[in-house]
Every structure is written in C-alpha cells, then in structure tokens.
Coordinates of C-alpha atoms in Angstrom, one line a residue:
Chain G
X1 CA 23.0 11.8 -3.6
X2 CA 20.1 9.1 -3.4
X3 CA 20.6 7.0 -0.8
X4 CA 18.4 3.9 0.5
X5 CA 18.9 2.3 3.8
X6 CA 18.0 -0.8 4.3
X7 CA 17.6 -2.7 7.8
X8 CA 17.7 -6.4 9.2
X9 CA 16.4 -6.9 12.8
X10 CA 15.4 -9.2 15.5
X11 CA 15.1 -6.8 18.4
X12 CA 15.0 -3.3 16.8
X13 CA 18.7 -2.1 17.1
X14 CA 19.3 -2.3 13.4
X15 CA 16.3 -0.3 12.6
X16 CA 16.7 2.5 15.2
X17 CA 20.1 3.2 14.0
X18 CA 18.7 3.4 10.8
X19 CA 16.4 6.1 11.6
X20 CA 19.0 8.0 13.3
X21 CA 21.3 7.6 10.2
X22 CA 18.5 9.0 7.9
X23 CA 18.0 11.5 10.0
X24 CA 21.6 12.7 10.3
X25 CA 22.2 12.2 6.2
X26 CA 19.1 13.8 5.6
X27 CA 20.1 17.5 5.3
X28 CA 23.2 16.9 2.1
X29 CA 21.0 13.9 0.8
X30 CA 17.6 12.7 0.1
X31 CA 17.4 9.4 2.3
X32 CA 14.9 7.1 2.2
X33 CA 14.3 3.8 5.5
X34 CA 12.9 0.2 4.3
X35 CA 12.9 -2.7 6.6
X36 CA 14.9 -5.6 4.1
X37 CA 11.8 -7.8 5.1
X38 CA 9.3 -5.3 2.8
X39 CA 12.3 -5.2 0.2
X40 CA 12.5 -7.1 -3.0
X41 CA 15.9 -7.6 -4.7
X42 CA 15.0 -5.1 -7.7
X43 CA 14.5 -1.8 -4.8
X44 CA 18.1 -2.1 -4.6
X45 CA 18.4 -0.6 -8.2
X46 CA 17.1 2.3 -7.2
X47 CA 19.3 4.4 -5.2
X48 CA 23.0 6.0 -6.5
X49 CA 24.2 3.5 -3.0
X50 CA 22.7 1.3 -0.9
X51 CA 23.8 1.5 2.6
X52 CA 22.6 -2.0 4.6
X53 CA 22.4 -2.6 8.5
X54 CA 22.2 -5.7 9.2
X55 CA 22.4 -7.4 12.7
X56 CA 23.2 -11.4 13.6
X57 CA 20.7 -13.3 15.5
X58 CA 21.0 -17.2 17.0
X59 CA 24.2 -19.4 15.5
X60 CA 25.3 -16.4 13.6
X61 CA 22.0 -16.7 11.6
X62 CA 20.0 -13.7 9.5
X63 CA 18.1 -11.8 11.7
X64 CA 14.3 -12.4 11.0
X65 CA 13.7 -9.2 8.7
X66 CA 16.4 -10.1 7.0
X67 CA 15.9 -13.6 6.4
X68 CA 12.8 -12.7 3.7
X69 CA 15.2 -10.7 1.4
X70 CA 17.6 -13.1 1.4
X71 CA 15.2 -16.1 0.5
X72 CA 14.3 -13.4 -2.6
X73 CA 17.8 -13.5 -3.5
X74 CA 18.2 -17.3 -3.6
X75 CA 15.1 -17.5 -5.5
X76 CA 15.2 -15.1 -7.9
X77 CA 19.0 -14.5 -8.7
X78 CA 18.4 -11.5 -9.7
X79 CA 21.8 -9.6 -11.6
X80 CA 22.9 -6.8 -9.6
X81 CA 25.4 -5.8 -11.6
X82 CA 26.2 -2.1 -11.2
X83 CA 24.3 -1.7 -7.9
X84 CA 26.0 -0.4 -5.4
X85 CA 26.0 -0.8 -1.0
X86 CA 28.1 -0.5 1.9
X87 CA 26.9 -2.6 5.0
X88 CA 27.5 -2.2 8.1
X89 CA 27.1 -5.2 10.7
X90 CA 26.0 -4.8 14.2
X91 CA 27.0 -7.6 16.9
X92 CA 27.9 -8.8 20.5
X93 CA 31.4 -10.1 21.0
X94 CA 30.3 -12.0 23.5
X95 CA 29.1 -14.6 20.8
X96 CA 32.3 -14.1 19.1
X97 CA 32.7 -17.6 17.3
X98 CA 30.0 -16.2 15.1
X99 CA 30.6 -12.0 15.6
X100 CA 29.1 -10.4 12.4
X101 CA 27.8 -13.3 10.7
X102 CA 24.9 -11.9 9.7
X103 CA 26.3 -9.1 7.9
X104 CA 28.7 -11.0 6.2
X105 CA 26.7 -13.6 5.2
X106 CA 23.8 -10.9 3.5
X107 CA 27.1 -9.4 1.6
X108 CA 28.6 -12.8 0.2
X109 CA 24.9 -13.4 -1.0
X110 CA 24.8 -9.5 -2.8
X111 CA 28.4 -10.0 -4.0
X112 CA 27.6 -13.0 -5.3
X113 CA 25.0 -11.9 -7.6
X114 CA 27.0 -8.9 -9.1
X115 CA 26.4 -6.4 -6.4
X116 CA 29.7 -3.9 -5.7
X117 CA 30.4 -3.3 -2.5
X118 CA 31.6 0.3 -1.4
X119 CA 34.1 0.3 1.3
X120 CA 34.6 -2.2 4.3
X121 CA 32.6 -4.0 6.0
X122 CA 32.7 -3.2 9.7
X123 CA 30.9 -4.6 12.7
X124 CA 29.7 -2.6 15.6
X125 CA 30.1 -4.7 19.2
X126 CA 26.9 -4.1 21.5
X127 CA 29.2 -5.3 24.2
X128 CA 31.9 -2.7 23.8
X129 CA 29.7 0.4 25.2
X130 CA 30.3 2.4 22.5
X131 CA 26.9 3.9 20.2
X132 CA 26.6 2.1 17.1
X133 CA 25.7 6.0 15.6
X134 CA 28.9 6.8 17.1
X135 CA 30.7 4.1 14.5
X136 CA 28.3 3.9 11.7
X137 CA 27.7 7.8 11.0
X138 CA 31.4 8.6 10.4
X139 CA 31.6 5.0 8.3
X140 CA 29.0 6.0 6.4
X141 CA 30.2 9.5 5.3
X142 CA 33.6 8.3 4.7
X143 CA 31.8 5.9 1.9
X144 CA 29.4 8.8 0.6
X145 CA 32.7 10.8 0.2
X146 CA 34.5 7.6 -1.7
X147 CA 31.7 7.4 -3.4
X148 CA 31.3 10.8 -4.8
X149 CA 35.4 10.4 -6.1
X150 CA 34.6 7.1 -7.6
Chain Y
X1 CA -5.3 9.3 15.6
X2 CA -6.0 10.1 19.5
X3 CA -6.3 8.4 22.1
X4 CA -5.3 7.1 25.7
X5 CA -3.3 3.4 26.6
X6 CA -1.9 2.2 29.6
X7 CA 0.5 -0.2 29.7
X8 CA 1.0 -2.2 33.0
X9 CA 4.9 -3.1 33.0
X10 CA 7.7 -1.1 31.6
X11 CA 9.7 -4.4 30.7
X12 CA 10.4 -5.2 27.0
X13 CA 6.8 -6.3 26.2
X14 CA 5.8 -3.3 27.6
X15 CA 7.7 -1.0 26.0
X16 CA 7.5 -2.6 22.4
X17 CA 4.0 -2.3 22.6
X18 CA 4.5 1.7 23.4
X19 CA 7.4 1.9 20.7
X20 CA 4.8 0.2 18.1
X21 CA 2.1 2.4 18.8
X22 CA 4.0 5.8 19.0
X23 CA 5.4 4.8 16.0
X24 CA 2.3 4.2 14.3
X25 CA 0.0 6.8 15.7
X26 CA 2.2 9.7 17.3
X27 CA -0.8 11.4 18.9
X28 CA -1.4 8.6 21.2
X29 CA -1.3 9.1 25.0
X30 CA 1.0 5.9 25.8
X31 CA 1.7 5.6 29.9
X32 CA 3.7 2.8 31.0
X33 CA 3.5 1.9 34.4
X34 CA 5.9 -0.3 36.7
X35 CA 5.3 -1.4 40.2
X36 CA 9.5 -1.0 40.3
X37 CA 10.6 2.7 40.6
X38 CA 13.0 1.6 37.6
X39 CA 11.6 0.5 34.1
X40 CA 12.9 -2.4 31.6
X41 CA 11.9 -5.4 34.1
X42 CA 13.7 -8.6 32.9
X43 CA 16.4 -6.4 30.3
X44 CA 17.7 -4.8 34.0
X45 CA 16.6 -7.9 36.3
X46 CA 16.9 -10.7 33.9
X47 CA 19.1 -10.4 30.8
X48 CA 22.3 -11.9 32.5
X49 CA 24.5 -9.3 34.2
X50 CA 27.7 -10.0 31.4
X51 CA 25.1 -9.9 28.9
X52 CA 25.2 -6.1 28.2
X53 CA 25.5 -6.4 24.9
X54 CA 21.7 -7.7 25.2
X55 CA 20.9 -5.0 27.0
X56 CA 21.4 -2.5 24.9
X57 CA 17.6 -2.8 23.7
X58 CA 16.9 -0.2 26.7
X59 CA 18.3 2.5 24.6
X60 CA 15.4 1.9 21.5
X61 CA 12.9 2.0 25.0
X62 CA 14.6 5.5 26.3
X63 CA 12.9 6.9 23.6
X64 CA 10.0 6.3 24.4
X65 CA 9.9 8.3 27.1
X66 CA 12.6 10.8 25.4
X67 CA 11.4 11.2 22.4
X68 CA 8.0 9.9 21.3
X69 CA 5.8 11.5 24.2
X70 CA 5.4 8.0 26.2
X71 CA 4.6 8.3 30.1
X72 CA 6.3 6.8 32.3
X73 CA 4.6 6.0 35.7
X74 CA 7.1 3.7 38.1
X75 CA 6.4 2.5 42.0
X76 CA 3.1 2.3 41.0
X77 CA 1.6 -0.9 41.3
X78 CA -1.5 -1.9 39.9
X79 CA -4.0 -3.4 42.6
X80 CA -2.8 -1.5 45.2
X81 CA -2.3 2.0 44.5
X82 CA -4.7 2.1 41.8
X83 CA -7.1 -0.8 41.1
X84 CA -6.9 -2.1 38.0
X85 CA -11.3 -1.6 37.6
X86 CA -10.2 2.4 37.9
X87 CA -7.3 2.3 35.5
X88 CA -9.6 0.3 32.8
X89 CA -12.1 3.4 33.4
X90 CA -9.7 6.0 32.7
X91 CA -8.7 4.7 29.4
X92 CA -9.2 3.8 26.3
X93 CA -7.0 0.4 26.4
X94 CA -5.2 -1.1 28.8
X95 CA -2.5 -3.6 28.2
X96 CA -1.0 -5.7 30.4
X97 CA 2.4 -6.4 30.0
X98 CA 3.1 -7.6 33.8
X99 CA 5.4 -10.7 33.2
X100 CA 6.2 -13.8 35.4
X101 CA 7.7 -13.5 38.8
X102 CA 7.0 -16.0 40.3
X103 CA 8.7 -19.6 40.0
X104 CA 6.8 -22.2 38.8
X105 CA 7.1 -25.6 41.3
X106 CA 8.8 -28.3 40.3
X107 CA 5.4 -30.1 41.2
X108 CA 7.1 -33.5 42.8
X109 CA 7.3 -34.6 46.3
X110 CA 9.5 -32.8 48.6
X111 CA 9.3 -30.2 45.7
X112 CA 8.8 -26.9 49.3
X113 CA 12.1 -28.9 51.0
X114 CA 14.4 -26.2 52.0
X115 CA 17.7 -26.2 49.9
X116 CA 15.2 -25.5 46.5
X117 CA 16.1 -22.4 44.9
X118 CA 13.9 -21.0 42.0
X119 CA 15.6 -19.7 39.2
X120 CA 13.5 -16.2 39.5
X121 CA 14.7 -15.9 43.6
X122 CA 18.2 -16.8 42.4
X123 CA 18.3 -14.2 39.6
X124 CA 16.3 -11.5 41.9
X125 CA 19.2 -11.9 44.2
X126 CA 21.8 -12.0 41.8
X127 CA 21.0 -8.9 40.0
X128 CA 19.7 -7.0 42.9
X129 CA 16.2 -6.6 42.1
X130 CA 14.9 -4.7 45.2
X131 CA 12.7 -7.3 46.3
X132 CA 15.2 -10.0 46.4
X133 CA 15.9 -12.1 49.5
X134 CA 19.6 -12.9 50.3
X135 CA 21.9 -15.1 48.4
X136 CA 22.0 -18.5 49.4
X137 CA 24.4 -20.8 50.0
X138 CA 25.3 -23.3 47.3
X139 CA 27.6 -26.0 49.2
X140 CA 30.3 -28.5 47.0
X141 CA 27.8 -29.8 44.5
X142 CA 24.7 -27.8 43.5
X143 CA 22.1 -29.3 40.7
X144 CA 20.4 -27.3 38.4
X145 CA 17.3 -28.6 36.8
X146 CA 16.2 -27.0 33.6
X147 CA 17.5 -27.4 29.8
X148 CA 16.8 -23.4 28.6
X149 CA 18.8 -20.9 28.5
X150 CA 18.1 -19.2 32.3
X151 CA 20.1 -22.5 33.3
X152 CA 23.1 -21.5 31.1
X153 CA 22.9 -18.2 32.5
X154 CA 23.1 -19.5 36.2
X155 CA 25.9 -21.7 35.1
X156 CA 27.8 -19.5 33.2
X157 CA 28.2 -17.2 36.4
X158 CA 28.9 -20.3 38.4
X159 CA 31.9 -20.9 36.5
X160 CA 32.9 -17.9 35.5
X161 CA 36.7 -16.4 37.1
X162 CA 36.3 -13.0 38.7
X163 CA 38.2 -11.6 35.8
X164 CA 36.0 -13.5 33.2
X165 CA 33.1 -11.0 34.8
X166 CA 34.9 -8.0 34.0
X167 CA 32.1 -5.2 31.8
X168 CA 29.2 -7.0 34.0
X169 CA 27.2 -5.3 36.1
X170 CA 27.2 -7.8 38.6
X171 CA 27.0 -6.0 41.9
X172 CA 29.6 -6.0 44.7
X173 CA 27.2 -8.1 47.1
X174 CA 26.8 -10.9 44.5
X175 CA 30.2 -10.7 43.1
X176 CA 31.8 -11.3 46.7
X177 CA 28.8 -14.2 47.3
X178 CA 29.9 -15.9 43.8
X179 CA 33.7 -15.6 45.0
X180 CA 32.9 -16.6 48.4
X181 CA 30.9 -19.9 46.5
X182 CA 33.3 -23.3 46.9
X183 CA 31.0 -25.3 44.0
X184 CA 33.4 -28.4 43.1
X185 CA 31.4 -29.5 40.4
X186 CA 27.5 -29.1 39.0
X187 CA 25.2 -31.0 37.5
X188 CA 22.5 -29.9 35.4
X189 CA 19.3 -31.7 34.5
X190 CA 16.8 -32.5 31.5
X191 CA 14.1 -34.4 31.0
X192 CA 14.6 -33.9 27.1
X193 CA 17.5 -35.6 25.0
X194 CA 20.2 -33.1 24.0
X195 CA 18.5 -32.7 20.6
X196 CA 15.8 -30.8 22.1
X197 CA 17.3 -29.1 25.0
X198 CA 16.1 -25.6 24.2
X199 CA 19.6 -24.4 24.8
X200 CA 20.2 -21.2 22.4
X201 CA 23.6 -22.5 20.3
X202 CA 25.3 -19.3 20.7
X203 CA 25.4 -19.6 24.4
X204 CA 26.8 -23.2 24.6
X205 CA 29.7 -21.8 22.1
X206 CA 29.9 -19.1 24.9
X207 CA 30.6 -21.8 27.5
X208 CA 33.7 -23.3 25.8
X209 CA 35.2 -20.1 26.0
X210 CA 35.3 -19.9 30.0
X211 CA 38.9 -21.6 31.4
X212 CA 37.7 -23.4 34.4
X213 CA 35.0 -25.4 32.7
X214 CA 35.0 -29.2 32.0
X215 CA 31.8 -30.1 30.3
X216 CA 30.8 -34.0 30.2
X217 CA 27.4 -34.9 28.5
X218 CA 25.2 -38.3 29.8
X219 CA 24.2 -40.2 27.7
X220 CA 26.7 -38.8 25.3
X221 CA 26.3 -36.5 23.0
X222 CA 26.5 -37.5 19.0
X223 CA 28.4 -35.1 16.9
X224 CA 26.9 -33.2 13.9
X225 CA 24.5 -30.3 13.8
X226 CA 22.6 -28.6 16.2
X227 CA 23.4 -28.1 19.5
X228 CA 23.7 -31.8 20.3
X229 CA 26.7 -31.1 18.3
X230 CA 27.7 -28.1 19.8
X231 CA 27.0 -29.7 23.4
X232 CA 29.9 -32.9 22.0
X233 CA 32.5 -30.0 21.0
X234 CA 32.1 -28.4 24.6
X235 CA 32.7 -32.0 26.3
X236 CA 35.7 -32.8 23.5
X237 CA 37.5 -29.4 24.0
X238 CA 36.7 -28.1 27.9
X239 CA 39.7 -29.5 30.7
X240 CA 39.3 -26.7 33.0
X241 CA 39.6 -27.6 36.7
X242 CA 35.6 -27.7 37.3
X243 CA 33.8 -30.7 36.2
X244 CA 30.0 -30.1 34.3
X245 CA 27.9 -32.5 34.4
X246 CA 24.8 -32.3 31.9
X247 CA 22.4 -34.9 32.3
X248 CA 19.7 -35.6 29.5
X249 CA 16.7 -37.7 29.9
X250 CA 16.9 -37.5 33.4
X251 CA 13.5 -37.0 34.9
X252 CA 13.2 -35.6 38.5
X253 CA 10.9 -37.7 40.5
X254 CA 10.7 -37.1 43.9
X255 CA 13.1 -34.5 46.3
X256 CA 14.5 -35.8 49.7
X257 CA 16.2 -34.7 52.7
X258 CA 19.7 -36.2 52.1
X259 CA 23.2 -36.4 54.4
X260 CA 24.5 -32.4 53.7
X261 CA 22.1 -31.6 51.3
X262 CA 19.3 -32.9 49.2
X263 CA 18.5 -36.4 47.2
X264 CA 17.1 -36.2 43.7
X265 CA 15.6 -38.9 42.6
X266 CA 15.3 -39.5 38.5
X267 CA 14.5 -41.9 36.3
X268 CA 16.7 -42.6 33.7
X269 CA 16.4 -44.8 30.1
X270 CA 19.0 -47.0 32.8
X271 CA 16.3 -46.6 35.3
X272 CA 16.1 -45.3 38.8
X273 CA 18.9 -43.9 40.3
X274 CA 19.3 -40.3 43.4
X275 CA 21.4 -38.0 42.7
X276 CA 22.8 -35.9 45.9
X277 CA 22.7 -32.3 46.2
X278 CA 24.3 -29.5 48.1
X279 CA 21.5 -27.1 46.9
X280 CA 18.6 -27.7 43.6
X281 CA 18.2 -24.6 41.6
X282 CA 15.1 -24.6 39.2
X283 CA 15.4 -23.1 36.0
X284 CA 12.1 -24.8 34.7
X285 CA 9.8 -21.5 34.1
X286 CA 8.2 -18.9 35.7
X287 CA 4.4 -18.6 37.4
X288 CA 2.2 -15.6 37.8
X289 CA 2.5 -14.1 40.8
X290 CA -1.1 -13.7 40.7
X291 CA -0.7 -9.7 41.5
X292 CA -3.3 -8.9 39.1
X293 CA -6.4 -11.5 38.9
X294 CA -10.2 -10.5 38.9
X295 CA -12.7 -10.0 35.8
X296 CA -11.1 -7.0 34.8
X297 CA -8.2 -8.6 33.2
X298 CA -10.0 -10.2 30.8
X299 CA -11.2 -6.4 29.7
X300 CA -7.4 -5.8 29.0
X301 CA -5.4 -6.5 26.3
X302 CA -2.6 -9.0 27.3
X303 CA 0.9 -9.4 25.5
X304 CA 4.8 -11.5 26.6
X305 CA 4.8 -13.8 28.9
X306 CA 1.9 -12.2 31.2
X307 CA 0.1 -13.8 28.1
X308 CA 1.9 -16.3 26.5
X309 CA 3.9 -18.3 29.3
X310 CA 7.6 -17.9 29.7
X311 CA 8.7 -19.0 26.7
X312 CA 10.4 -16.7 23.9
X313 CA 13.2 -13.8 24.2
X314 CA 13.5 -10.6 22.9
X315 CA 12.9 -10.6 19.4
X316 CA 9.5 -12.8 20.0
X317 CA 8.6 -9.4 22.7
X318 CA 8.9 -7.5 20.0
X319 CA 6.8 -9.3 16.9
X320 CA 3.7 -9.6 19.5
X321 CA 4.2 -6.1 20.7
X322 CA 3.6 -5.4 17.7
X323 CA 0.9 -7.4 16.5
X324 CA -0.9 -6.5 19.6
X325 CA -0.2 -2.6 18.9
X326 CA -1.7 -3.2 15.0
X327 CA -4.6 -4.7 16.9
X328 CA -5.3 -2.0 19.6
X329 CA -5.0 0.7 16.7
X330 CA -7.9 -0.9 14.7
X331 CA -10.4 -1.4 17.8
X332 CA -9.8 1.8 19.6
X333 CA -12.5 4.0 20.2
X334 CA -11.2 6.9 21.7
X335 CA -13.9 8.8 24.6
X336 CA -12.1 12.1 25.2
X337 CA -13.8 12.3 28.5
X338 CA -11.7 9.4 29.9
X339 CA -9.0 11.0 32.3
X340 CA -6.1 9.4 31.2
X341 CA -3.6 10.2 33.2
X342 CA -4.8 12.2 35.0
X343 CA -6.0 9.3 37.2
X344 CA -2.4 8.9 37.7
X345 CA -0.3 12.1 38.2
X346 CA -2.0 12.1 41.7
X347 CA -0.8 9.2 43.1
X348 CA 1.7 9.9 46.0
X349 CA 5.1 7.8 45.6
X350 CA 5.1 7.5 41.8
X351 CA 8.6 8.4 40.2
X352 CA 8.8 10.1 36.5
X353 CA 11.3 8.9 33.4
X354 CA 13.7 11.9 34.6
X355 CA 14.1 10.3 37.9
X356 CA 15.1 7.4 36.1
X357 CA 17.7 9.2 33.8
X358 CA 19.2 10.5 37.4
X359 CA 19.0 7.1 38.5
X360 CA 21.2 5.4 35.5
X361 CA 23.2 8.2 35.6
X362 CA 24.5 7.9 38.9
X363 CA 24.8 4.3 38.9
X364 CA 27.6 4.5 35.3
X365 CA 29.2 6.9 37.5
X366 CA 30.3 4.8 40.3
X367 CA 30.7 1.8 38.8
X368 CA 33.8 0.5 39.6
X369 CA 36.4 0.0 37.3
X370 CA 35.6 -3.6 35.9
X371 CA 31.6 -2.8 36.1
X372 CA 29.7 -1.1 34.1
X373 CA 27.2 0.2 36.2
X374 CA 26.1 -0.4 40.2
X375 CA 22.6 -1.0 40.8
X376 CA 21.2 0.8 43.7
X377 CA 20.1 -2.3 44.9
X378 CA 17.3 -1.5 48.3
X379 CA 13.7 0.3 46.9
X380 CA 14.5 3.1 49.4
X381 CA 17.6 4.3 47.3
X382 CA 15.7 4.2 43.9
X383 CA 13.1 6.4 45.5
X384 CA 15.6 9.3 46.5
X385 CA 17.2 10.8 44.0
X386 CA 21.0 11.1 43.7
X387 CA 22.3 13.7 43.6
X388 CA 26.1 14.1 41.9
X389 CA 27.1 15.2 45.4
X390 CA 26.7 11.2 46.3
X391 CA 29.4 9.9 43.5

C-alpha cells in the first residue's frame, strides 16, 4: 500500500515519530515523510491513506507546522472527497482541559471538507512514560489491516 | 558534505543545532560539549520537575549521540579546560549554545538584601543541579516578582499537595524542604496588566486544577479571552485553603529590611504602598554568567538564549537551531587539517554519551515509587559511574 505521513510540530516529537513509523512500515509498504507545513491540501490525494501526527501546542492551538496547512484548508476548500487518513494525536495530560486539541481540531477541519477518516482517533500522553512508537505503531497497522478489508 | 562543529552546551539549543545539521549533512563531525557531566541543561535543570511530559524532547536529542554520529563531550568547560581561542582553531565552526545562568538583578535599592532569591538559585536547588546551594527558607508569606511562566512554575510547586507531585522527579531533598515549607499565602508581582502578563494559558488552566489553591487577581481581572480571562476563571473557581495573590501593575521600587522579613515597596495606578515579605523570589530573567567573554566569541556562531536573551521555550530553540544550522551549512569551509576532536579526547575528566546512558539508567531504577527518576544530585556522583550493584 501507498502510504503518506504527514507531521505537525512545535518541538520535534511529531516528526521523530514519524520517521520511526516510516521506518518500521517501510518493509510491507512504500512510505513516504512530509512536514504538513510543506504540504498543500491536494498532496493528500495522493496516497491509498494518509496517516497524520499531529501534536497540540499553547491553549490547545495547532502546532506551528501545522498551522500552514490548515490556513491552506480554510482558504482553499479544497473537496476531499474519497481521500482517506487516520491521525494520531500526541499530547500531555498535564494540560488536560485542552489534551489532544490539536489533533482533533486538524480532523474536524479534513472531515469537514469531505475527507474519511480510517479508524479512531487516539492521543498519545507525553506524561504517561509510555513511547508514542509503542502506541502509534500497533494503531497504525491495525488501520492498514481495516483498511485493506475495507 | 564534511566537516567539523563544536557546539558549546548540550541543552536544547545545543542539541537542535546538532539534530539540524546531522540531519542535513550526515557526514558532519558534530561534538557537543557541556561544562555538566550530564547533557540537556534547562530540559533536566529547568523544565519543571512535574513537567515530564516536556521533557520528553531528550529522547529526539539521545539520538544524536545514538544514532546520527554526534559527540558528546560533558565536564568539560570551555575557558578552563580548553580555551575557547583553541577550540575555535580546531574547527571548522563553533557554536555557542551556553545559555543564561545567571539571575538577572532586580536593579532597585536594596535589590543584594539577604532574603532575595533568584529564580535560577531557586530552580538549581530545586532540581538538584550540582552546583546548587541549599534550599532556603521561605517563612509565612513569600513574594514572587515576575509575570512569565518560571513564576508559575515556582508557584505551582508551592502549592502543590505531596500527592499532587506524584510522576515528578522532584528529589527527596527538595520534596522534604517543600513539605517542611509553612507558606500561608503568596503574592506574586507584575509590572504589566494581566493582558500582557506573558503567562503561557495552558499553565494558568493547570493552576485551577491544584486543591489547595485560592487565586485572587488586583486590580481584577475582566472576563473574556486571553489569559486575563483565564486568570478571572482561576480567581471565580479556586477556594482551596491557600490564598494567591496576583498583583498586576505593581512596580517594585525599592527593597527593605522589614520586621521578619523584607518590605517591597511598589507603585501602584493607587499609588505607593510596601508590601511585606517573608522571602522575594525573582523570576524576572536570566544574565550571563559571563563564563565565556573575550574576542573570540564574536568568531563563533551564537544561537538560544546565549544569543537572544531569555525569552522563548522550546519550540522557538528549535526554529533558530535550525536557521542557525541552514546558515553554518552554507558558510562552511571545511580545512581537513583542523584536529577536531581530537583536541578534545585528551582532556582528563571529560565523560562520554555512554556514561550518560549509565547515568539515566541508574537514576529510573531507584526512583521511588511516586518518582520517576532520582537525580544524582553532587558532581562527584555523576563522575563515577554506577554500577547496577549500587540500585
């Protein structure tokens, strides 16, 4: 399967983890890493799914690469009907009046313009100890599996 | 490309700078060098100890040394054990990524008056940095001048419960000096209104979570957006049994010797009025320590707040790391007979990234049960290495 991942970052989190979930994908797949700040609307087209990382910076704002893409969005409303991502949300519970907000917010905005979106939504804690790879690589595989049934 | 660069401090700045070059030019020979025998600076000795979640930034820097071929060089300090005139002939660039350590003065009368506590002493202490004096004593009623977000941190410990500390690496020495602390109410200062207290919103939200606090704003606070409005919701829905006091557009003018304490004088948009004080705790910046000075530095490339002043957090490390690491890719000129590090490997004392790895090791596996970690807290421990026979 083609599979793009995207990233949204303010301190690099988001983007390591999507180099290690290339990397780990990369053997059953062809996999390719964008930051969503280089991305316009249109990439997402591309790829048989979209899988998004996407962390929450400040009141439960965008982080900064992500902000870009989302502006893009607003301004263009482009139709993304038929294109299809998971996203995965990476946070700290110990903001937890806004936990996830980022990654939530990104996916209203995709839903909104047509996007599908494969499986759940789920939101790694930084504060919990646990990897983010540890979460997001059995997340992910669960949805390529779904993905090849659907 | 090829090539050699030192950087001088393994704290965030630092090590972006060596993630964005190793990224972008894998054949580089990246050394990072810290005058601590432990690397990450302000992530280990500043992010707040229940901030882990913050923290977590260290593991992207691990692999630097890992997996992308970085250096690194701790107990080493530049200006003592290797003058920074040698290290800026050895390679191609050097970057200096050194920080603030110092605390910047309060600049009023009385402003040396014992019973002043910097924000960067305080901190040192609390998250036993090994050149940290002892904890203080805070008394009934300590004031804490400063409107960012080190004052919310300092707070926020203030009033946390013991069990509100729980997955903290706040040590056993400054856990039994918080619980030993009888504060009956603090005060904290600004000279700004609330609308441009440089609070970061998600940290006030944090502070209506904690049980014993009772947040009150002066002048009050409006409602609506922004953290003026956040700062109203904490003073309309905190009761706990310790009373907050933030104080806008209150400006410090003069520090006296008081009965049991300290007087702060202000001025206020009422006028003049002193506020008494158990113990002042600045959290209004950070100085240079003035480690590294003579007309070499301005040879070397400069990057966080070594550069820039103490202003900015993480991500803002990051985006000039990287700037700076675009910038020291184009102008390189690479001399292959520059020794690199070899200048270094020599140096009796310095510790390797393994040590390190031994280090963190040892300190997850006797944490205690409600910690995540306990910092080997005295310089001679973090030189020795320990061994698993010690746990």
């Amino acid at each position: 399967m083609n599979i793009a991942i995207f990233y949204g970052t303010e301190t690099g989190n988001a983007e390591m983890l999507a180099d290690d979930l290339s990397t780990a994908l990369d053997e059953a797949h062809e996999t390719s890493v964008s930051n969503l700040s280089d991305t316009a609307p249109d990439a997402l087209r591309t790829a048989d799914l979209n899988i998004i990382l996407c962390s929450s910076y400040g009141d439960g704002d965008l982080p900064a690469s992500a902000q870009p893409f989302a502006d893009r969005l607003e301004a263009q409303s482009p139709d993304l009907g038929g294109v299809r991502f998971a996203i995965f949300g990476l946070g700290d519970r110990e903001y937890h009046a806004t936990f996830g907000s980022g990654s939530m917010k990104l996916a209203d905005s995709l839903i909104r313009r047509g996007a599908t979106l494969i499986g759940e939504r789920v939101v790694h804690d930084a504060a919990s100890g646990d990897l983010p790879e540890d979460m997001a690589l059995p997340w992910a595989e669960d949805i390529i599996a779904a993905s090849h049934h659907g | 490309m090829t090539g050699k660069v030192a950087i001088v401090g393994a704290g965030p700045s630092g090590c972006y700078t060596a993630q964005a070059l190793l990224k972008a030019a894998p054949g580089l020979e990246v050394d990072v060098i810290d005058a601590l025998p432990v690397p990450y600076g302000l992530v280990r000795y500043g992010v707040a100890a229940d901030h882990q979640g913050t923290k977590a930034v260290s593991r992207q820097f691990d692999r630097i040394f890992t997996r992308m071929g970085g250096q690194f060089f701790g107990n080493l300090r530049i200006g003592a054990d290797v003058s920074l005139t040698d290290l800026c002939g050895a390679y191609d660039a050097v970057v200096l990524a050194a920080g603030l350590s110092a605390d910047r003065p309060l600049g009023l009368p009385g402003d040396d008056l014992p019973g002043i506590i910097g924000s960067a002493r305080l901190t040192r202490a609390l998250y036993e940095h090994p050149d940290a004096g002892p904890l203080p004593d805070l008394g009934a009623h300590p004031v804490i001048i400063g409107t960012g977000n080190v004052a919310i941190d300092i707070l926020r410990l203030l009033v946390k419960t013991p069990e509100e500390l729980a997955g903290s690496d706040l040590g056993p020495g400054p856990s039994d000096w918080l619980s030993r602390q009888r504060v009956e109410r603090i005060t904290i200062v600004g000279r700004s209104p609330a609308t441009a207290a440089r609070f970061d919103p998600a940290m006030i939200r944090e502070l209506a979570t904690l049980s014993r606090i009772n947040a009150s704003i002066q002048p009050p606070a409006q409602g609506g957006a922004g953290v003026e409005g956040l700062l109203a919701t904490l003073a309309e829905t905190t009761s706990g049994p310790l009373p907050v006091e933030f104080r806008f557009q209150t400006t410090p003018t003069a520090v006296r010797r008081g009965p049991g304490g300290l007087l702060l004088d202000v001025t206020t948009p009422n006028g003049a009025e002193t506020l008494s004080a158990s113990a002042l705790l600045t959290a209004i910046g950070f100085a240079s320590d003035q480690a590294l000075t003579g007309e070499q530095v301005a040879d070397c490339y400069h990057t966080g707040w070594f550069a820039n002043g103490p202003t900015g957090a993480l991500p803002r490390c990051r985006e000039e790391a990287q700037a700076l690491a675009a910038r020291i890719l184009r102008e390189l000129a690479p001399d292959p007979r520059r020794p690199g590090r070899r200048l270094l490997q020599d140096v009796p004392g310095t510790v390797d990234f393994a040590h390190w790895q031994a280090i963190d090791a040892h300190e997850k596996a006797v944490a205690a049960p409600e910690r995540c970690r306990r910092k080997l807290a005295q310089r001679a421990d973090l030189l020795t290495l320990p061994t698993l026979q010690d746990v």
